[in-house]
PDB file of C-alpha atoms in Angstrom:
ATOM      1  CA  UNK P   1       8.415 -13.251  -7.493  1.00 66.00           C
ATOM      2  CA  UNK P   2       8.211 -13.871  -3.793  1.00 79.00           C
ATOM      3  CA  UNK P   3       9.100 -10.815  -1.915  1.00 93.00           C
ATOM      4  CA  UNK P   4      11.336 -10.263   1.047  1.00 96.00           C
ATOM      5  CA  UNK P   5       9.889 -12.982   4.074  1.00 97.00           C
ATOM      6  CA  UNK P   6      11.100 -12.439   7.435  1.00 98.00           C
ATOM      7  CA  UNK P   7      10.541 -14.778  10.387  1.00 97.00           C
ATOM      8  CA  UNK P   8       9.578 -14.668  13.073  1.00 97.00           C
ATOM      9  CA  UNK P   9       7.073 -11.717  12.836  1.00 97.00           C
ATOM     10  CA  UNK P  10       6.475 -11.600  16.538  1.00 97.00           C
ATOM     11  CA  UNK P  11       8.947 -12.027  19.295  1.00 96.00           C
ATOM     12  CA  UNK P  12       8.567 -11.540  23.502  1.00 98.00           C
ATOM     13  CA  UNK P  13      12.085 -11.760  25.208  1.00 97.00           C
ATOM     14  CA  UNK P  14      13.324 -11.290  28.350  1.00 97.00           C
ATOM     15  CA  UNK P  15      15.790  -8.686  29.693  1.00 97.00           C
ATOM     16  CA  UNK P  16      19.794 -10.572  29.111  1.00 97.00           C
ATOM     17  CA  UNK P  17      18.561 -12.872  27.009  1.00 97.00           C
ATOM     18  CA  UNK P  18      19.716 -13.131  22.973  1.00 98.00           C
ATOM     19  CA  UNK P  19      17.673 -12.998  20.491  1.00 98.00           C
ATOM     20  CA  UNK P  20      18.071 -14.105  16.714  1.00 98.00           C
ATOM     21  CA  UNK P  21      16.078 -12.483  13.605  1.00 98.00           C
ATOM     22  CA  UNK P  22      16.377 -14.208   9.952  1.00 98.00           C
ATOM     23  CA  UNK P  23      15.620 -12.894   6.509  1.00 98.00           C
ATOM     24  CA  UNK P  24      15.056 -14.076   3.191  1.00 97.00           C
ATOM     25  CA  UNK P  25      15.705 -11.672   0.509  1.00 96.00           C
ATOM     26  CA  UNK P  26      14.308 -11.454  -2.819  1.00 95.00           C
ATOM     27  CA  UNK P  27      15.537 -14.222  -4.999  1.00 93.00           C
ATOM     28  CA  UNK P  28      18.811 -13.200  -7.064  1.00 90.00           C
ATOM     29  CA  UNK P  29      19.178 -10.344  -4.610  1.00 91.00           C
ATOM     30  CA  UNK P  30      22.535 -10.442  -2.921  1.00 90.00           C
ATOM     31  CA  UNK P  31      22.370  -7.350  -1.128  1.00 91.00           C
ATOM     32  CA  UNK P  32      20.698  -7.525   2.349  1.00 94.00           C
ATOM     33  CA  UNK P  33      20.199  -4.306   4.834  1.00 94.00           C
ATOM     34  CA  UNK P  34      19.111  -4.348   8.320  1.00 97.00           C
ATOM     35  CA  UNK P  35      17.046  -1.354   9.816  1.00 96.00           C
ATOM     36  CA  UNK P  36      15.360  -0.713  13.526  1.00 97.00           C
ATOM     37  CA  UNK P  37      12.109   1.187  13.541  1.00 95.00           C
ATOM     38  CA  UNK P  38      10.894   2.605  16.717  1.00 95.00           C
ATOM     39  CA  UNK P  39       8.677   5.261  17.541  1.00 91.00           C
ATOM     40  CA  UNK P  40      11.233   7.357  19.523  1.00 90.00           C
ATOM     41  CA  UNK P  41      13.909   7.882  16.734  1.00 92.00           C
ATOM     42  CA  UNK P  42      12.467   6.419  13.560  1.00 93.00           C
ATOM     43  CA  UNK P  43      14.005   3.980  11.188  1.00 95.00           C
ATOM     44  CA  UNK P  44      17.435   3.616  11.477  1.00 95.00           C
ATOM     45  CA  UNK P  45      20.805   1.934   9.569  1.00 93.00           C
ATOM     46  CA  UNK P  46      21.830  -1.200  11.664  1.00 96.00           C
ATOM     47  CA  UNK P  47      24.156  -3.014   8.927  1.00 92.00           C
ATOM     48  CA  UNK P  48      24.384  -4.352   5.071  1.00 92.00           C
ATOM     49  CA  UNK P  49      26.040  -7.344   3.454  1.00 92.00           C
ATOM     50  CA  UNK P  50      26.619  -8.249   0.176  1.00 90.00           C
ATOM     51  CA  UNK P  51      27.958 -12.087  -0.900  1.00 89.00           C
ATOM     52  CA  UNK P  52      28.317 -12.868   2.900  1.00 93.00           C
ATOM     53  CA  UNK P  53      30.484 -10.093   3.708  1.00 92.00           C
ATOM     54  CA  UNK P  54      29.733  -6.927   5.882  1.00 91.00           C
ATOM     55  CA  UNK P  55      30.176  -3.456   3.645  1.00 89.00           C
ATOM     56  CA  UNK P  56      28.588  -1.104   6.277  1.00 87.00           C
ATOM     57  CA  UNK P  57      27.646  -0.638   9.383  1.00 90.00           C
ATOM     58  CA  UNK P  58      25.355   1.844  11.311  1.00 91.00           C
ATOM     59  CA  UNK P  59      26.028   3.605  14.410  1.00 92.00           C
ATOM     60  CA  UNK P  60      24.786   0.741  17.141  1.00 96.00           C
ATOM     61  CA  UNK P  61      26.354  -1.501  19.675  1.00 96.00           C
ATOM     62  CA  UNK P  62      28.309  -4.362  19.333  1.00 95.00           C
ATOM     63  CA  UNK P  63      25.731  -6.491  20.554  1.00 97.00           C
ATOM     64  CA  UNK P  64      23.698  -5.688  17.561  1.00 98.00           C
ATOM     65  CA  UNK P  65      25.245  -8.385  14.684  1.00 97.00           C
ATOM     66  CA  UNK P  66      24.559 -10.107  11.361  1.00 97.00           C
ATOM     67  CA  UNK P  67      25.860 -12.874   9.160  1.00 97.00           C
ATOM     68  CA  UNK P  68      24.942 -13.599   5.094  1.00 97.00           C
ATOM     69  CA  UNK P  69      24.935 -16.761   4.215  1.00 96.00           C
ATOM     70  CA  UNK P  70      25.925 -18.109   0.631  1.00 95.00           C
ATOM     71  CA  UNK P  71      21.958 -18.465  -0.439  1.00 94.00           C
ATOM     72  CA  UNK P  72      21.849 -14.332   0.568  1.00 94.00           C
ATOM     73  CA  UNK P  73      19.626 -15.446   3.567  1.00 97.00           C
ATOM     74  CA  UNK P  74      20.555 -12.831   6.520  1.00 97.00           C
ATOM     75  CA  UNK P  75      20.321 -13.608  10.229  1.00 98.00           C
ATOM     76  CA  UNK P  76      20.351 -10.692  12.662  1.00 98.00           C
ATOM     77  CA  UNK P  77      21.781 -11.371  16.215  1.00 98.00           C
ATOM     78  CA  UNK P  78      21.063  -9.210  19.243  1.00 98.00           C
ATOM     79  CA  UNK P  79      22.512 -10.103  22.362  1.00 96.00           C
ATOM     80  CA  UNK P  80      22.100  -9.073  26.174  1.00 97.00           C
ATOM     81  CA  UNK P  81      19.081  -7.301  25.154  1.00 98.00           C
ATOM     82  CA  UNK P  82      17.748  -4.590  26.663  1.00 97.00           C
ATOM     83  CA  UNK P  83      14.488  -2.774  27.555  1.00 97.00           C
ATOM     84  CA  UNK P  84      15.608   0.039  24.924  1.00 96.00           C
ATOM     85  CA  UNK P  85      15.667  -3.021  21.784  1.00 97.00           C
ATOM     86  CA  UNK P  86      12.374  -3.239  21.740  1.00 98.00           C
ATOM     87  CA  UNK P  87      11.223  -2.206  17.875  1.00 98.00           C
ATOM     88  CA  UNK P  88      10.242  -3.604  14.735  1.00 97.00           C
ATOM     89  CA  UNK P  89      13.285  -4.748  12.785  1.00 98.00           C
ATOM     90  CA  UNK P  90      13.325  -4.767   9.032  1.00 97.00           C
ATOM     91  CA  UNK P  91      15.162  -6.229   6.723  1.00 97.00           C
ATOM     92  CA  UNK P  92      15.383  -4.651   3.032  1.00 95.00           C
ATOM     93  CA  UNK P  93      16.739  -6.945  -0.023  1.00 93.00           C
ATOM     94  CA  UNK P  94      17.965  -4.720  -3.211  1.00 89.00           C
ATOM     95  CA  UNK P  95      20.157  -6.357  -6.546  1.00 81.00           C
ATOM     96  CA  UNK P  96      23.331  -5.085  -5.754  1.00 67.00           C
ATOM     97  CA  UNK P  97      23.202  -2.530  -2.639  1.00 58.00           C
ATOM     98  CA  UNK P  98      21.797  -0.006  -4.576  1.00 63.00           C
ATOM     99  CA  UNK P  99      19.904   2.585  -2.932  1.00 66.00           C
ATOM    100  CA  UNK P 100      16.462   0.685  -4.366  1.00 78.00           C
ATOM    101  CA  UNK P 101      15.431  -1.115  -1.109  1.00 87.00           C
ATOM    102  CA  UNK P 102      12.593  -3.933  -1.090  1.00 92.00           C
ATOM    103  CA  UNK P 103      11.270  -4.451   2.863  1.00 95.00           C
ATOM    104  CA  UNK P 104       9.925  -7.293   4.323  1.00 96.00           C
ATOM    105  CA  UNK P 105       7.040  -6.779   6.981  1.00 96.00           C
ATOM    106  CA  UNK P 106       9.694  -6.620   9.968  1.00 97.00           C
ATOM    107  CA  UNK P 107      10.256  -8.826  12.851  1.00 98.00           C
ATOM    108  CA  UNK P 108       8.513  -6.369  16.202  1.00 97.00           C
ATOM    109  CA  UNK P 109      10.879  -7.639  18.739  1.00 98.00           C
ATOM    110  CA  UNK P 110       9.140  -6.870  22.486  1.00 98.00           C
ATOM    111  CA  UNK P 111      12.175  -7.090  25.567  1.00 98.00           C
ATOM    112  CA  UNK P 112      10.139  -7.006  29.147  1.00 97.00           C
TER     113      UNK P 112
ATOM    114  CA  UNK Y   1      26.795  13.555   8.371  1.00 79.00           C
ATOM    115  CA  UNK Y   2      23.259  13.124   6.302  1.00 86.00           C
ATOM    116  CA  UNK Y   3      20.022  14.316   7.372  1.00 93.00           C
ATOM    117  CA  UNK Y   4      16.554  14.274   6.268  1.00 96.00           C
ATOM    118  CA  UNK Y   5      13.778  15.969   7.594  1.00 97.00           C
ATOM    119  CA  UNK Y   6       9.676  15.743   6.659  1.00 97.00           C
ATOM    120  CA  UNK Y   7       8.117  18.975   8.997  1.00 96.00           C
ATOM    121  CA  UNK Y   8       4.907  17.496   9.414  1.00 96.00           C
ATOM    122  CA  UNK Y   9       3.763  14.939  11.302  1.00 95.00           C
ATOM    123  CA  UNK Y  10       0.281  14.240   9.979  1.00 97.00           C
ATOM    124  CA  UNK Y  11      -1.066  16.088   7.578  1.00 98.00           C
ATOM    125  CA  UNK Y  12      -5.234  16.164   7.066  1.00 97.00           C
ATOM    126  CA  UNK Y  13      -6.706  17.216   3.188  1.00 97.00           C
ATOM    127  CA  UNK Y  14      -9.847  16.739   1.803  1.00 97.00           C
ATOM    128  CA  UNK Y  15     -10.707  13.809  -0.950  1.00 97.00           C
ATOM    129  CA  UNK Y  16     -10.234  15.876  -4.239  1.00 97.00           C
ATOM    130  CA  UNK Y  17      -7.672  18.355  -2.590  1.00 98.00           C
ATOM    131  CA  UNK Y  18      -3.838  19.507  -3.350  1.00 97.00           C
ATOM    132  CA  UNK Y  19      -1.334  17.633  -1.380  1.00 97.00           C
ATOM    133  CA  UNK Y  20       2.168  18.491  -0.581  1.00 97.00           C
ATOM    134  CA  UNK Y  21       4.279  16.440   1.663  1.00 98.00           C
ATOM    135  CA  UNK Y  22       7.691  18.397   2.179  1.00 97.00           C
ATOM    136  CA  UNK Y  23      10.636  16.732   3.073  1.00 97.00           C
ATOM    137  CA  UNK Y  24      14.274  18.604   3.300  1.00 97.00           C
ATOM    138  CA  UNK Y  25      17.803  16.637   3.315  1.00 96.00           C
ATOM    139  CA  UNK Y  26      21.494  17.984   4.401  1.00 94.00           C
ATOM    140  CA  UNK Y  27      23.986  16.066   2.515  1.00 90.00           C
ATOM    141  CA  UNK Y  28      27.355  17.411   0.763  1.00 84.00           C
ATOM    142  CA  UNK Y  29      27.467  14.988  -1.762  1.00 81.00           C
ATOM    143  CA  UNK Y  30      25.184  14.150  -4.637  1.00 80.00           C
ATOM    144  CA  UNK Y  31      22.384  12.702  -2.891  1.00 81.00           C
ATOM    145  CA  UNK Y  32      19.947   9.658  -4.295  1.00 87.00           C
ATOM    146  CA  UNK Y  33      16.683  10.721  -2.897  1.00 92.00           C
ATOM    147  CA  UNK Y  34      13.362   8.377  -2.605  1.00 93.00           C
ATOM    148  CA  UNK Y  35       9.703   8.564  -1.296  1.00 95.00           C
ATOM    149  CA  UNK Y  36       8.514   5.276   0.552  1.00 95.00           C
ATOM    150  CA  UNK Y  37       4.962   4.588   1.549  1.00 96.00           C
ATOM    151  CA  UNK Y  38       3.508   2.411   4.225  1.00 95.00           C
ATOM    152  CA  UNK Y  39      -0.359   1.766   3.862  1.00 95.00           C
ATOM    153  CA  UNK Y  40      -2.201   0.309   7.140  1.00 93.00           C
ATOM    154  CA  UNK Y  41      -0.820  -3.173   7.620  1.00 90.00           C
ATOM    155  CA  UNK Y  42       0.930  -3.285   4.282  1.00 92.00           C
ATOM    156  CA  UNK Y  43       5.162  -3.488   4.283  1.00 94.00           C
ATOM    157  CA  UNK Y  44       6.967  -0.147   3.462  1.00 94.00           C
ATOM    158  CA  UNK Y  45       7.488   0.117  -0.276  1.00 92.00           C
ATOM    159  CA  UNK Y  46       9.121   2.419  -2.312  1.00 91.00           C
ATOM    160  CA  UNK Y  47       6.621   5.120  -4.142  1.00 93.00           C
ATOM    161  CA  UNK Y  48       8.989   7.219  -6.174  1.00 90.00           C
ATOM    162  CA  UNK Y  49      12.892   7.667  -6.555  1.00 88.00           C
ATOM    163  CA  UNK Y  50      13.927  11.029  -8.001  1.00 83.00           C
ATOM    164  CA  UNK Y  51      16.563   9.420 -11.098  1.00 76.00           C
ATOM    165  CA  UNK Y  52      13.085   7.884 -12.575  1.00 75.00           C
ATOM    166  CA  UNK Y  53      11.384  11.162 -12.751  1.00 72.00           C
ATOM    167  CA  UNK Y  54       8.170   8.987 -13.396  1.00 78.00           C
ATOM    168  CA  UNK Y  55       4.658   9.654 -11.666  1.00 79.00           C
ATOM    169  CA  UNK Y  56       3.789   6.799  -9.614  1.00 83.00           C
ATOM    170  CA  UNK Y  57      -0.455   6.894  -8.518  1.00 90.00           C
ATOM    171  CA  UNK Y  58      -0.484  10.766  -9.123  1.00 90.00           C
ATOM    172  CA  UNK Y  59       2.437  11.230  -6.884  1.00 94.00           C
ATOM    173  CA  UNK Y  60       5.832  13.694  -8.296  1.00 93.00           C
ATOM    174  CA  UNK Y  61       8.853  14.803  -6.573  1.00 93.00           C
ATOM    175  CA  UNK Y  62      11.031  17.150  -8.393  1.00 87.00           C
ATOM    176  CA  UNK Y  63      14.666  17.437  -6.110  1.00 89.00           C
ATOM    177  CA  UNK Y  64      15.570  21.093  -6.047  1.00 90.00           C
ATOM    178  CA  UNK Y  65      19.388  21.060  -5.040  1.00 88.00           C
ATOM    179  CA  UNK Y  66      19.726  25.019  -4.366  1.00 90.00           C
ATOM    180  CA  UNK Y  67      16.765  24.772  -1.600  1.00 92.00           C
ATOM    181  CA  UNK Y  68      17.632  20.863  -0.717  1.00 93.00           C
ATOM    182  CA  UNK Y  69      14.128  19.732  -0.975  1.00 95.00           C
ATOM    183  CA  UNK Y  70      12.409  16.867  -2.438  1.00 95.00           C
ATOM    184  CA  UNK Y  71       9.190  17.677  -1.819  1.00 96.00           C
ATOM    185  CA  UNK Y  72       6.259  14.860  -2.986  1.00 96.00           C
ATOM    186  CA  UNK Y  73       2.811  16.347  -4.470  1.00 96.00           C
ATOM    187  CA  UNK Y  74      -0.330  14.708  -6.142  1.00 96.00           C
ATOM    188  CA  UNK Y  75      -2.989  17.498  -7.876  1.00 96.00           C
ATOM    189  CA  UNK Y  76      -5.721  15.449  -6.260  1.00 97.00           C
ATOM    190  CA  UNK Y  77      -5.801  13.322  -3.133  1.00 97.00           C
ATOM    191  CA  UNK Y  78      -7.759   9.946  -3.515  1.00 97.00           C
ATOM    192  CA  UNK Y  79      -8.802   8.321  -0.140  1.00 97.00           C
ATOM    193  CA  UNK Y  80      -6.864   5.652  -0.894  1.00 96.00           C
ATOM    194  CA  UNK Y  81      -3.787   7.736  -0.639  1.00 97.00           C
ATOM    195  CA  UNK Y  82      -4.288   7.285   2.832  1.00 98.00           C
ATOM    196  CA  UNK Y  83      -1.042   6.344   4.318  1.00 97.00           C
ATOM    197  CA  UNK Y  84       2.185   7.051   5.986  1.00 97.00           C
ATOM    198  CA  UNK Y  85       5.320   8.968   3.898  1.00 97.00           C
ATOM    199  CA  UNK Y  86       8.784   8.616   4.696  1.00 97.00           C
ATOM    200  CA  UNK Y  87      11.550  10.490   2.451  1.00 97.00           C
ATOM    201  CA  UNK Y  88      14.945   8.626   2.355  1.00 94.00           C
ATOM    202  CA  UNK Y  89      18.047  10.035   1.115  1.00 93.00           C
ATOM    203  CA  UNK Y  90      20.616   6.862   0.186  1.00 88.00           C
ATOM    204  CA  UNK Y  91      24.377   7.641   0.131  1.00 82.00           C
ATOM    205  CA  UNK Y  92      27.322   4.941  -0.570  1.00 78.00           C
ATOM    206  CA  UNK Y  93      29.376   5.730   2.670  1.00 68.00           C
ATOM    207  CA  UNK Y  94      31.424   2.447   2.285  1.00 68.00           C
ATOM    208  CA  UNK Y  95      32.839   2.997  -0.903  1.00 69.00           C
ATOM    209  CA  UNK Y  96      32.172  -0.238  -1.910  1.00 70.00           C
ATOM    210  CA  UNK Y  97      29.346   0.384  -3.914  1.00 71.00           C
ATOM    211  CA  UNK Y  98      27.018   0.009  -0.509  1.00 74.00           C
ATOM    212  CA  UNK Y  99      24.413   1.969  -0.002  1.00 77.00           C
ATOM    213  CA  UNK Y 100      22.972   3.425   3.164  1.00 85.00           C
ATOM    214  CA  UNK Y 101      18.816   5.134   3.365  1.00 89.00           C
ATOM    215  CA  UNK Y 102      18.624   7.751   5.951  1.00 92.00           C
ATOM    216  CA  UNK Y 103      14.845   7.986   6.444  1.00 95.00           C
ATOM    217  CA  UNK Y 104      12.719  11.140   7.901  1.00 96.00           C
ATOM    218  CA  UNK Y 105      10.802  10.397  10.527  1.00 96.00           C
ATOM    219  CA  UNK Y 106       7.106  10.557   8.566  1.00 97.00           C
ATOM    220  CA  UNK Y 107       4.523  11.957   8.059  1.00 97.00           C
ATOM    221  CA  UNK Y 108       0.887  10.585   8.232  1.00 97.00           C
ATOM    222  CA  UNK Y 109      -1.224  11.580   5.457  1.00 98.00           C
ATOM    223  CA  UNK Y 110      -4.962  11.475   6.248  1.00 98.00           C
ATOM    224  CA  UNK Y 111      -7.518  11.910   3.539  1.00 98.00           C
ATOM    225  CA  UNK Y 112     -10.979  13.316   4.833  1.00 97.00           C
ATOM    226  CA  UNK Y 113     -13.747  11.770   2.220  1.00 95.00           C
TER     227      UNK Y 113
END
């Protein structure tokens, strides 16, 4: 079984720009969760859907967003970014939201 | 709100050596409690989860509600154990059945040969 693939795995963006990470859970996994790792404040909650719908969200700004699409793939959307985004994003696939999280390998997002 | 805490920020034993990795959680309702490891290069993954109760590569974490630990411990520590430990506590704060892991921030085990 092919585990949790998330593209790109390296990004360089500029300060303003927007930036879009995607995710491709485990197959027959319908639960997708988003997490920021940085060296500052750890790993942290960004968001989780389940059958294309948003069931929580962490404490982050609005620019931070995410969509599910009917195949469970997950996009992650960051807009305006900002020095402070810099970090590697995961993305965890689980059966159905459970607490049992797979990760991918993360997406390390550099803003200059 | 949840919290979960690992003291120690790297942790040095010998090859052949006890090893404890302590991690403590806040939480004030029943709590779902799981060690992840991340080897060099290698994606986190989860090592143990404490419903299982199983011993995964040596490793066992008994949760002890009255001192809100969860501490992980192997007898013996391989080289290979090499590797960084996060504790996660995972709490449904949607309702809906969605569940949210509130990490510690690591700790760094290094395994002298």
């Amino acid at each position: 079984k092919a585990g949790v693939t998330q593209t790109p795995r390296y990004l360089i963006k500029t300060r303003g720009q927007q930036v879009t990470l995607s995710c491709s859970p485990i197959s027959g996994h319908r639960s997708v969760s988003w997490y920021q790792q940085t060296p500052g404040q750890g790993l942290q909650f960004l968001f989780e859907y389940f059958s294309e719908t948003q069931r929580n969200k962490g404490n982050f700004p609005g620019r931070f967003s995410g969509r599910q699409f009917s195949n469970s793939r997950s996009e992650m959307n960051v807009s305006t970014l900002e020095l402070g985004d810099s970090a590697l994003y995961l993305c965890a696939s689980s059966s159905l939201g459970g607490a049992e999280a797979f990760f991918g390998q993360g997406t390390r997002l550099t803003v200059v | 709100a949840q919290r979960v805490t690992q003291p120690e920020k790297l942790l040095s034993v010998f090859k052949g050596a006890p090893v404890e990795l302590k991690c403590n959680y806040s939480y004030s309702g029943s709590p779902e409690l799981f060690w992840y490891v991340q080897y060099s290069r290698q994606r986190l993954q989860l090592l143990l989860r404490h419903i299982s109760r199983e011993s995964i590569k040596g490793f066992t974490a008994d949760l002890n509600k009255g001192e809100t630990s969860f501490h992980l411990k192997k007898p013996f520590a391989q080289e290979e154990d090499s590797a960084m430990y996060y504790c996660a506590l995972g709490a449904d704060h949607s309702g809906a059945g969605s569940y949210q892991l509130t990490f510690g921030k690591g700790t760094k085990l290094s395994v002298i040969p």
